[in-house]
Each structure stands twice: as C-alpha cells, then as structure tokens.
Coordinates of C-alpha atoms in Angstrom, one line a residue:
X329 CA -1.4 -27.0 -5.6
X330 CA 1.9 -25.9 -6.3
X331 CA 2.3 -21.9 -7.0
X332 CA 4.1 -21.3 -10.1
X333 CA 7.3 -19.8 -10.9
X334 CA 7.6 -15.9 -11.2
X335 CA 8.1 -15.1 -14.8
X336 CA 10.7 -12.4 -15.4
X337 CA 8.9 -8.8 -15.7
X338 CA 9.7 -7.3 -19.2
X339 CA 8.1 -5.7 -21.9
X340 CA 6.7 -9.1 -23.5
X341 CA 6.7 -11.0 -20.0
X342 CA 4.1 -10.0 -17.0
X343 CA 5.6 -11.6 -13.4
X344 CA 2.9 -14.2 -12.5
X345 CA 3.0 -15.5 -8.8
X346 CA 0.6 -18.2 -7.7
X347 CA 0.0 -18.5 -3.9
X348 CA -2.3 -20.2 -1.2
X349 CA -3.4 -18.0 1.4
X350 CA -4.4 -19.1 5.2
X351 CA -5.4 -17.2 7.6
X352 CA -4.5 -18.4 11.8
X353 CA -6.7 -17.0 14.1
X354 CA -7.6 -14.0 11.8
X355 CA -3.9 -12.8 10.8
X356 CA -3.3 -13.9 6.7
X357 CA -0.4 -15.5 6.0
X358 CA -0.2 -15.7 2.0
X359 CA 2.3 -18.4 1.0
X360 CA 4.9 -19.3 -2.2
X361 CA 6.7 -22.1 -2.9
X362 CA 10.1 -21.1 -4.1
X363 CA 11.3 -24.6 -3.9
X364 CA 8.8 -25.0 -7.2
X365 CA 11.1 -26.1 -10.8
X366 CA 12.4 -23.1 -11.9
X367 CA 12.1 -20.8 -9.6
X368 CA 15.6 -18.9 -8.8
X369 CA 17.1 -20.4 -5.9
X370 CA 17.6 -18.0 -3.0
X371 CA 21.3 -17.8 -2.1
X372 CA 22.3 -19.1 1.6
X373 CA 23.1 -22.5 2.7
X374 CA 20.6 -22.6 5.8
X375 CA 17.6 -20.7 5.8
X376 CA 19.0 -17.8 8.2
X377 CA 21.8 -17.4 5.6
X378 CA 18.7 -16.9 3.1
X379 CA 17.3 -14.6 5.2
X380 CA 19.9 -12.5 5.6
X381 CA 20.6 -12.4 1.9
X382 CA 17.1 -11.2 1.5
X383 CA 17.3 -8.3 4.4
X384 CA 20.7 -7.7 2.6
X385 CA 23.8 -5.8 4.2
X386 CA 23.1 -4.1 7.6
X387 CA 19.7 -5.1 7.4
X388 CA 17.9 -5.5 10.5
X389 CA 14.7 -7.4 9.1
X390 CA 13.0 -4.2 8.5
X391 CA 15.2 -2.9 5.2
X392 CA 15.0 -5.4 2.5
X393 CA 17.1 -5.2 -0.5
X394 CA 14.9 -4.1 -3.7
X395 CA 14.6 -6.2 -6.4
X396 CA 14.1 -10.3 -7.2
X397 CA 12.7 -12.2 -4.6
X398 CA 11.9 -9.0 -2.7
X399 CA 9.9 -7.1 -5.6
X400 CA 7.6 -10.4 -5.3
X401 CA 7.6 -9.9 -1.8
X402 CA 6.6 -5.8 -2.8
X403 CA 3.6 -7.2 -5.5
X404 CA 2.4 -9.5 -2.9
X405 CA 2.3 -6.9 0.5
X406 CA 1.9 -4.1 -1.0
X407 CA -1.4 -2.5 -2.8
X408 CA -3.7 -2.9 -4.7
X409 CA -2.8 -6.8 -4.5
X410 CA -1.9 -6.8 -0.3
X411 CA -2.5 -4.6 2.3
X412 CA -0.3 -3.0 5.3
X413 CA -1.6 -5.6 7.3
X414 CA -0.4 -8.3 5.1
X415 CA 2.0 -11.3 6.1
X416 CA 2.9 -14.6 4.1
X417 CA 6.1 -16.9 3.4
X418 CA 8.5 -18.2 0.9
X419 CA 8.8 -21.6 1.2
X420 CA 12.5 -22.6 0.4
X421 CA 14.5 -25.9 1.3
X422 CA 15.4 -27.2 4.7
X423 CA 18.7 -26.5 6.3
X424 CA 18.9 -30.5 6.5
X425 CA 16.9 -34.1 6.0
X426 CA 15.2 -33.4 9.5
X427 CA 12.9 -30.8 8.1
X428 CA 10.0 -31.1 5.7
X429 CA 10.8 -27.3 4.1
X430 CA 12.2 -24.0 5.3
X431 CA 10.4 -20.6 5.7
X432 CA 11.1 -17.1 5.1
X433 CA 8.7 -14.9 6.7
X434 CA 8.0 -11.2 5.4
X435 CA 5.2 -8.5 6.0
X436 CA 5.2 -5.1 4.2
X437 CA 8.2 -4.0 5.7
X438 CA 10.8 -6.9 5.6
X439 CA 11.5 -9.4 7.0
X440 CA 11.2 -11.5 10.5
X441 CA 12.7 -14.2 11.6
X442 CA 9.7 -16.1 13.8
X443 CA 6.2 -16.2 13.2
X444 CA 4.6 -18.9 15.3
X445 CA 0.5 -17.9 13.4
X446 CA 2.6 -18.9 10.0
X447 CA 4.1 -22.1 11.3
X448 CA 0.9 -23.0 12.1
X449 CA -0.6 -22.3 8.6
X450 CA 2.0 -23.9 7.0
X451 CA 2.1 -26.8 9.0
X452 CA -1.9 -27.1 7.2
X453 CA -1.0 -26.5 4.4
X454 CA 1.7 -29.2 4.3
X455 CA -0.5 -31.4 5.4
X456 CA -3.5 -30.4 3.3
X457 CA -1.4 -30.2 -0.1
X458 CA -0.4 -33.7 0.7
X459 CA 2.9 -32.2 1.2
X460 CA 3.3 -33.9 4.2
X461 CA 0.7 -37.2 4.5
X462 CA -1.4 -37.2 7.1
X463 CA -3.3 -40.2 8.9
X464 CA -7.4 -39.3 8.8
X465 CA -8.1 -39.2 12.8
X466 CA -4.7 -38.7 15.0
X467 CA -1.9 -36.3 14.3
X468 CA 1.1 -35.4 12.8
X469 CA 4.0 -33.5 13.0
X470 CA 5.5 -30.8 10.7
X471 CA 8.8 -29.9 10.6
X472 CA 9.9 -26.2 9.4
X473 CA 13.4 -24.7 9.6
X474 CA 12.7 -20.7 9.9
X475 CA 15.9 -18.4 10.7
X476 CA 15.6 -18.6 14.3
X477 CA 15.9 -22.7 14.5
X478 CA 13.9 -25.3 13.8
X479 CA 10.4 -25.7 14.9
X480 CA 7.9 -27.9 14.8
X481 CA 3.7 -28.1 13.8
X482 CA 1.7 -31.0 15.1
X483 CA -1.1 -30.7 12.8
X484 CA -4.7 -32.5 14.5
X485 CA -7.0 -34.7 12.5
X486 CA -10.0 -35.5 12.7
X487 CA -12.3 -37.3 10.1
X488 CA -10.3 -36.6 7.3
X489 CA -10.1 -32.5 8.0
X490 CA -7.6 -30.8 9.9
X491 CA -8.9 -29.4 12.8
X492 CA -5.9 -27.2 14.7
X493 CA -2.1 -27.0 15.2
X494 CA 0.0 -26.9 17.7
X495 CA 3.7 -24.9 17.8
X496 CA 6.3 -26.0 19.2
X497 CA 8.9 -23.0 19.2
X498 CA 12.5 -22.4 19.3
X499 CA 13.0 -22.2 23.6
X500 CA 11.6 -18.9 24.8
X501 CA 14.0 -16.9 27.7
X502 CA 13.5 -13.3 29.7
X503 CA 16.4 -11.2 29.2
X504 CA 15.2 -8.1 30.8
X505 CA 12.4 -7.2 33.7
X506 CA 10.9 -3.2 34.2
X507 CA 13.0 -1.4 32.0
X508 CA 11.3 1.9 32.3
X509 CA 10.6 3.6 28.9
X510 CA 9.3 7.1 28.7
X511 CA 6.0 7.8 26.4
X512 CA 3.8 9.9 24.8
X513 CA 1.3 8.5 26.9
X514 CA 3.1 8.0 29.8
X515 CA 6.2 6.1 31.8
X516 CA 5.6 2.6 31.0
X517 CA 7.8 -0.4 32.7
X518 CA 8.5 -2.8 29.7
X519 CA 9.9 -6.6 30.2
X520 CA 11.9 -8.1 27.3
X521 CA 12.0 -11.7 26.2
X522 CA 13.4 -13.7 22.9
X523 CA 10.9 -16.3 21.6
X524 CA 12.6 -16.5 18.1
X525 CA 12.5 -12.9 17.9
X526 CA 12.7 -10.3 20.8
X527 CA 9.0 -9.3 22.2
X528 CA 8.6 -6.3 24.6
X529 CA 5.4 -6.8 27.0
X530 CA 4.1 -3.9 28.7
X531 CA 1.0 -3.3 30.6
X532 CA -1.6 -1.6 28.3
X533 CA -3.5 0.0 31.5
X534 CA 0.3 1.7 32.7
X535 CA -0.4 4.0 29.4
X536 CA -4.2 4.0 30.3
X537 CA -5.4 2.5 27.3
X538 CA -7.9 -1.0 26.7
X539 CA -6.9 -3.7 24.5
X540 CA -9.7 -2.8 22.0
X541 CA -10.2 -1.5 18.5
X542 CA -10.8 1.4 19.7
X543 CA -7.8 2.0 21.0
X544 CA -5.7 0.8 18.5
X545 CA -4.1 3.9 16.9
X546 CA -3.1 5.1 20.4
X547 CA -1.9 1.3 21.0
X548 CA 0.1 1.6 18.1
X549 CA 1.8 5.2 18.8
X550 CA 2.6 3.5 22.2
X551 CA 4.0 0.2 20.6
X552 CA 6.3 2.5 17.9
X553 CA 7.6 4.4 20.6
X554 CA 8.3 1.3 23.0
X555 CA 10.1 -0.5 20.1
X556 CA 12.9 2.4 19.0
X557 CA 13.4 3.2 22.5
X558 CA 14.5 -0.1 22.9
X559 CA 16.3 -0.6 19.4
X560 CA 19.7 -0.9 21.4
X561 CA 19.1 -1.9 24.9
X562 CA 21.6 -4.8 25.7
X563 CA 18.1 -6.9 27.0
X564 CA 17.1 -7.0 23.0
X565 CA 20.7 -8.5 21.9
X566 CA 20.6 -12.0 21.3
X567 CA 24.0 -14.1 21.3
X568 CA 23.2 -15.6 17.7
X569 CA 23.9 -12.0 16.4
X570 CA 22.3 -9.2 14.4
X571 CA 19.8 -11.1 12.6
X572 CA 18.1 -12.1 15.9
X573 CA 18.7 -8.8 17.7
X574 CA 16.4 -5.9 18.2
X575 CA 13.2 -5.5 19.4
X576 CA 11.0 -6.9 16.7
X577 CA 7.4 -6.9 18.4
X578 CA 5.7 -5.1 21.2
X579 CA 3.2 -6.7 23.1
X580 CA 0.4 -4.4 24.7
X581 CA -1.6 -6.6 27.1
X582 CA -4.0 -6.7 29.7
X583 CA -5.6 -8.7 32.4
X584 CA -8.9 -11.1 32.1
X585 CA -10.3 -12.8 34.7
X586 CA -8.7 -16.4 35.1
X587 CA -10.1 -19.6 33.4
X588 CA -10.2 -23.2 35.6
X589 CA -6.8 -24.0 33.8
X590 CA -4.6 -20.7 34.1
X591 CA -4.2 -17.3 33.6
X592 CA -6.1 -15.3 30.4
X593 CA -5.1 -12.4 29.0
X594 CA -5.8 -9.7 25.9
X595 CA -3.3 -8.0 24.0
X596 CA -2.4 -6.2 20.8
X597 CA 0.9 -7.2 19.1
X598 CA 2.7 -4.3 17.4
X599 CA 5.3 -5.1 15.3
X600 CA 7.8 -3.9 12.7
X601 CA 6.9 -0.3 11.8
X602 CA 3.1 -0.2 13.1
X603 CA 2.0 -3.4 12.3
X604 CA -0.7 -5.0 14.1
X605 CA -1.2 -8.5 14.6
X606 CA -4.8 -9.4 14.2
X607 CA -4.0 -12.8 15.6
X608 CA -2.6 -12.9 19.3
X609 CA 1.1 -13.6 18.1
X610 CA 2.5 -16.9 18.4
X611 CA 6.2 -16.5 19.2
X612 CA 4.8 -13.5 20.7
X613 CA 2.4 -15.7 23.0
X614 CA 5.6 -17.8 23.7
X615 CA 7.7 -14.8 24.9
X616 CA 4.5 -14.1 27.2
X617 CA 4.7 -17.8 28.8
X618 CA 8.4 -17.6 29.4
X619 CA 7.7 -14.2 31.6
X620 CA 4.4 -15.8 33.4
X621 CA 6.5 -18.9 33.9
X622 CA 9.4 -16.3 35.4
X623 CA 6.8 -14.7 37.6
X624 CA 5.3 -17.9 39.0
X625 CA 1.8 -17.2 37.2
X626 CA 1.9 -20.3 35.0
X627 CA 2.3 -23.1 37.1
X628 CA 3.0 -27.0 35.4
X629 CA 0.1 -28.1 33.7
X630 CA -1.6 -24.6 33.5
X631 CA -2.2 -23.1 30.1
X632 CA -2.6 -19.5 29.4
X633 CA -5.9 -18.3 27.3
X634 CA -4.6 -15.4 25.1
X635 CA -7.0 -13.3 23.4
X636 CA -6.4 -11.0 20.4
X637 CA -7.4 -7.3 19.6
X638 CA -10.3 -8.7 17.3
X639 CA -10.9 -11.6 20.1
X640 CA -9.5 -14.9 18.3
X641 CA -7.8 -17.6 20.5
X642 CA -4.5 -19.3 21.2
X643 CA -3.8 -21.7 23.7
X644 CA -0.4 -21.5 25.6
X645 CA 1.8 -23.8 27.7
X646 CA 5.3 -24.7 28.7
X647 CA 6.3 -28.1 28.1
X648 CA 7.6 -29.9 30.7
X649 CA 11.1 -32.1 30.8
X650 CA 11.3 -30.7 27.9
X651 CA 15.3 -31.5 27.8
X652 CA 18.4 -29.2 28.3
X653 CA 16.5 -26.3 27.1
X654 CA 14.1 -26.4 30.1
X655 CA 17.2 -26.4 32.3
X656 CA 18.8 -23.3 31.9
X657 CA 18.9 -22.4 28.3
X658 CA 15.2 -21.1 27.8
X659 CA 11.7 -23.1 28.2
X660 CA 10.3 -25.0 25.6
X661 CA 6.7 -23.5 24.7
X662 CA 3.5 -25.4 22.8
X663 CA 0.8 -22.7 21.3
X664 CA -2.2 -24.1 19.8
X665 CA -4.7 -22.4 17.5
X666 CA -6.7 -23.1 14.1
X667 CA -5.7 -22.1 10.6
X668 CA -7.8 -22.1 7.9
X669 CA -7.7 -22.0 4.0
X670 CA -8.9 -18.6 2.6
X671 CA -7.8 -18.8 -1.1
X672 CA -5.4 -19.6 -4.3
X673 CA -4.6 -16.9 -6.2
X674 CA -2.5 -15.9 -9.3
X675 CA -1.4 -12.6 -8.9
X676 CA 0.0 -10.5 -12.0
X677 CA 1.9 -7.8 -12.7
X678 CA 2.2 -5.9 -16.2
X679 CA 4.8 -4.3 -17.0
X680 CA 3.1 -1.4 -18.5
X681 CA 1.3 -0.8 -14.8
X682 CA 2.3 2.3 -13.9
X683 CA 1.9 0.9 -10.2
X684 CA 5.0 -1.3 -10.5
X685 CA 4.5 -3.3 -7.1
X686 CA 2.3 -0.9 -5.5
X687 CA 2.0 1.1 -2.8
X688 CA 1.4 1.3 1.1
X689 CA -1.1 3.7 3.1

C-alpha cells in the first residue's frame, strides 16, 4: 500500500500518517513513504544531505530539529503511538537511477545513519508492495541509498513468499583495538569499528555481566558509559565527516560455543541514548565480522552465528574478491536474516490532544 501524506495539524486538520510496519529478527522497523504525491519534499540533494537537514545544525544524529518531518518522526516513536524501543524509516528518493529509493532511519532519539535490520525490511517490503517485482522462486536484489552509501538487499523467494534477506553493507574497517575505558562496573578494553556507523565491541564478561535479559539494565548503564567515554576518541572519527563520526552503537557480546561453519556469538546492542536492539544489529553484526576477520577468527568461507539478547538470528560473512574495498579500504560484509510483516496502520493526531506527539518513559 502506499502510506498517505501527513495532513497539516491545525485546529480543523488532525496529522494522519499511514505506515507498514516489519519487524527483522524481533526489532520493528515502522516505515513511511515520503516519496508519496504530496508529501513535502525533504530538502537535500543526496539522502546524507537529507539527513543532515533532518538532525539539523551541529547535530550529531542524536538532536533532531523539532518540527515537520521530525514531529512525524515524534507521533510515530514516541507514546502512546511508539515506544522507547521503537525504530522505522522515511522512504525518500535515491541519490541517483542506481537505487530503487533512499532511507532515512530514526529511533526515539534521532537519527542514524545505518541500520542493516531496516535494509532488510525494506528490501521486503519493496518487494512485497510490488515496489520492486520479484520472480516467484529465485532472488532479487534491492537497492537502497541510506546516508552512509549505498547498500544493497537480495530479497529470497520461494513459492511466491519471501523467505529472508541478505545485506550487503557499505565496507566495514577497525579503526581502533583495546582502548581501555573505565566503568561503573569495571575497566573494560573496547575495540572500535565503522560499519556505516561507528560500533564499540567489548567483552560483556570483562564487566562480569551475561548477555541475557536479566542483565539488561546493567548492560545498558555499561553500554551508556562506553559510548560518551568514547564520544571523541580519534578511533570514532570517520573521514566522511561529522555526520558519520561518533560512537553510535555499543556492542556487549559474549562467547558461544562454535558451529561446524564458524564462530557464534551473543550480544546486546546498545545504541543512541540506552537503546537496545532486540535484533542482533546488522551494521552492528558487520562491524563484528570486520574485527573477527582482523583477528583471524573468521576465516574465508566461515560465517559467524550471531545471537541477540531475546535469541533471534543473523547470519554473517565477509565477501570475498569483493573488489577495491576488500583490498585495503574496508571488507565487504553479507548479513542474512528474516523480516516479517507485522501491520498497516494510520496513525492520528488531534490537535486538541493535549499529548501533542507524546511522550517517552
């Protein structure tokens, strides 16, 4: 279907947003098709430049600028009509004729500029809309300009239904091994890599915690911590500038026995302020590849088995000959998982709700 227009909030007009939700591995990713007639075009030539209007001046993809596109952004994250776990898209146009659509990817605190569990979902959807048209058995590929590069979804078929995707990411590269970063819980050795954003793995048994539910509030206190500690180390800089600087998700991972085809792991993805990943990350996954790849762990061939917090899979690998990025300027990673339709919904605000566009707990 194709999600309506906002309507301008006044005291005659309620603003009316239709939107398809999926969910990837158990993370939501709730999406909006700005490119829709007459919805207001978001400034910006490329989508980075789109992004960056929507963060707005100084912004750092956590401080978005209040009002349009961001107060439907607010109504859609935000209670009683999101949740602080909340994620989703704006689908606006392509930087160029080699893409199928561009992305802008929010969560209740801004804005990010990867998210490989939404590429995946929208690479369904695209195909599921009939966006993109798909053969019934076989496969086909996606193409999604998001403000890191472009990347790509290879969307499987089979009967008729989709039945997973597969990222393709922007190249994945480690820019900094065992920085030490003091804790609440402890003196934790943290390794940074940039996988469309920049993801800081630590060790979740170096702060003596499990990967678990359990756990999570003190995995979350540790993954806070970890991330403004690090908000200027010169390992989080990325050459492409601010937008694609700072540490935008911590990875909090631990050790499973290995499968017959590589190494498997659990983590718990914190990102932006306290957000947890109920998926287990997919440029996240890719920043983990590029520093098991570094330490000889994840040999050609080898895929890595990543486990989330609520136990969902994603399937890893780096690609090989992969071209001039797999020679020097990052490796090219492939993450595969499932994404499923959970809903279409018209959400409504009135402009008499006291609420506005809600509120976060």
């Amino acid at each position: 279907m194709t999600p309506a227009p906002p309507a301008p909030s006044s005291p005659r007009h309620p603003l009316t947003v239709r939107t398809v939700d999926y969910h990837t591995a158990a993370e939501p990713f709730r999406i909006v098709d700005t490119t829709a007639p007459g919805f207001p075009a978001v400034p910006g030539d490329t989508v980075a430049e789109r992004c960056a209007t929507a963060i707005g001046p100084g912004g750092s993809g956590t401080a978005p600028r209040p009002g349009g596109l961001d107060d439907v952004r607010r109504v859609l994250v935000q209670e009683p009509r999101g949740h602080a776990g909340m994620y989703g898209g704006f689908v606006v146009p392509p930087d160029d004729d080699g893409a199928h659509f561009g992305v802008l990817f929010w969560h209740k605190d801004g804005y990010s500029t990867a998210c490989g569990h939404g590429t995946m979902a929208l690479g369904a959807w695209a195909v599921d809309s009939g966006r993109v048209p798909a053969p019934e058995q076989g496969e086909v590929e996606v193409r999604i300009d998001v403000p890191s590069g472009r990347v790509t979804a290879t969307v499987h078929r089979d009967g008729g239904r989709t039945t997973g995707v597969t990222f393709r990411n922007v190249p994945a590269r480690v820019t900094a091994r065992k920085v030490p970063v003091a804790t609440t819980l402890g003196l934790a050795e943290v390794d940074l890599a940039h996988a469309g954003a920049c993801y800081a793995s630590v060790r979740a048994r170096d702060l003596g915690l499990d990967v678990t539910r359990a756990a999570l509030p003190d995995l979350v206190r540790a993954g806070r911590e970890i991330r403004a500690a690090l908000a200027t180390h010169p390992g989080a800089w990325h050459p492409g500038g601010p937008l694609l600087s700072g540490v935008y998700g911590v990875i909090l991972h631990e050790e499973l026995p290995d499968t017959p085809f590589g190494p498997h792991q659990r983590n718990a993805t914190v990102f932006a302020d306290g957000q947890v990943d109920r998926s287990p990350c997919g440029s996240g996954t890719s920043a983990r590849l590029a520093l098991l790849a570094e330490d000889g762990r994840l040999g050609p061939g080898e895929d890595l088995l990543h486990e989330s917090v609520v136990g969902t899979v994603f399937t890893g690998r780096v690609v090989p000959d992969a071209g001039p990025a797999g020679a020097g300027d990052g490796l090219v990673t492939e993450v595969t998982g499932t994404a499923y339709r959970t809903g279409e919904h018209t959400f409504v605000l009135d402009p008499h709700d006291t609420l506005g566009t809600g509120f976060l707990l």
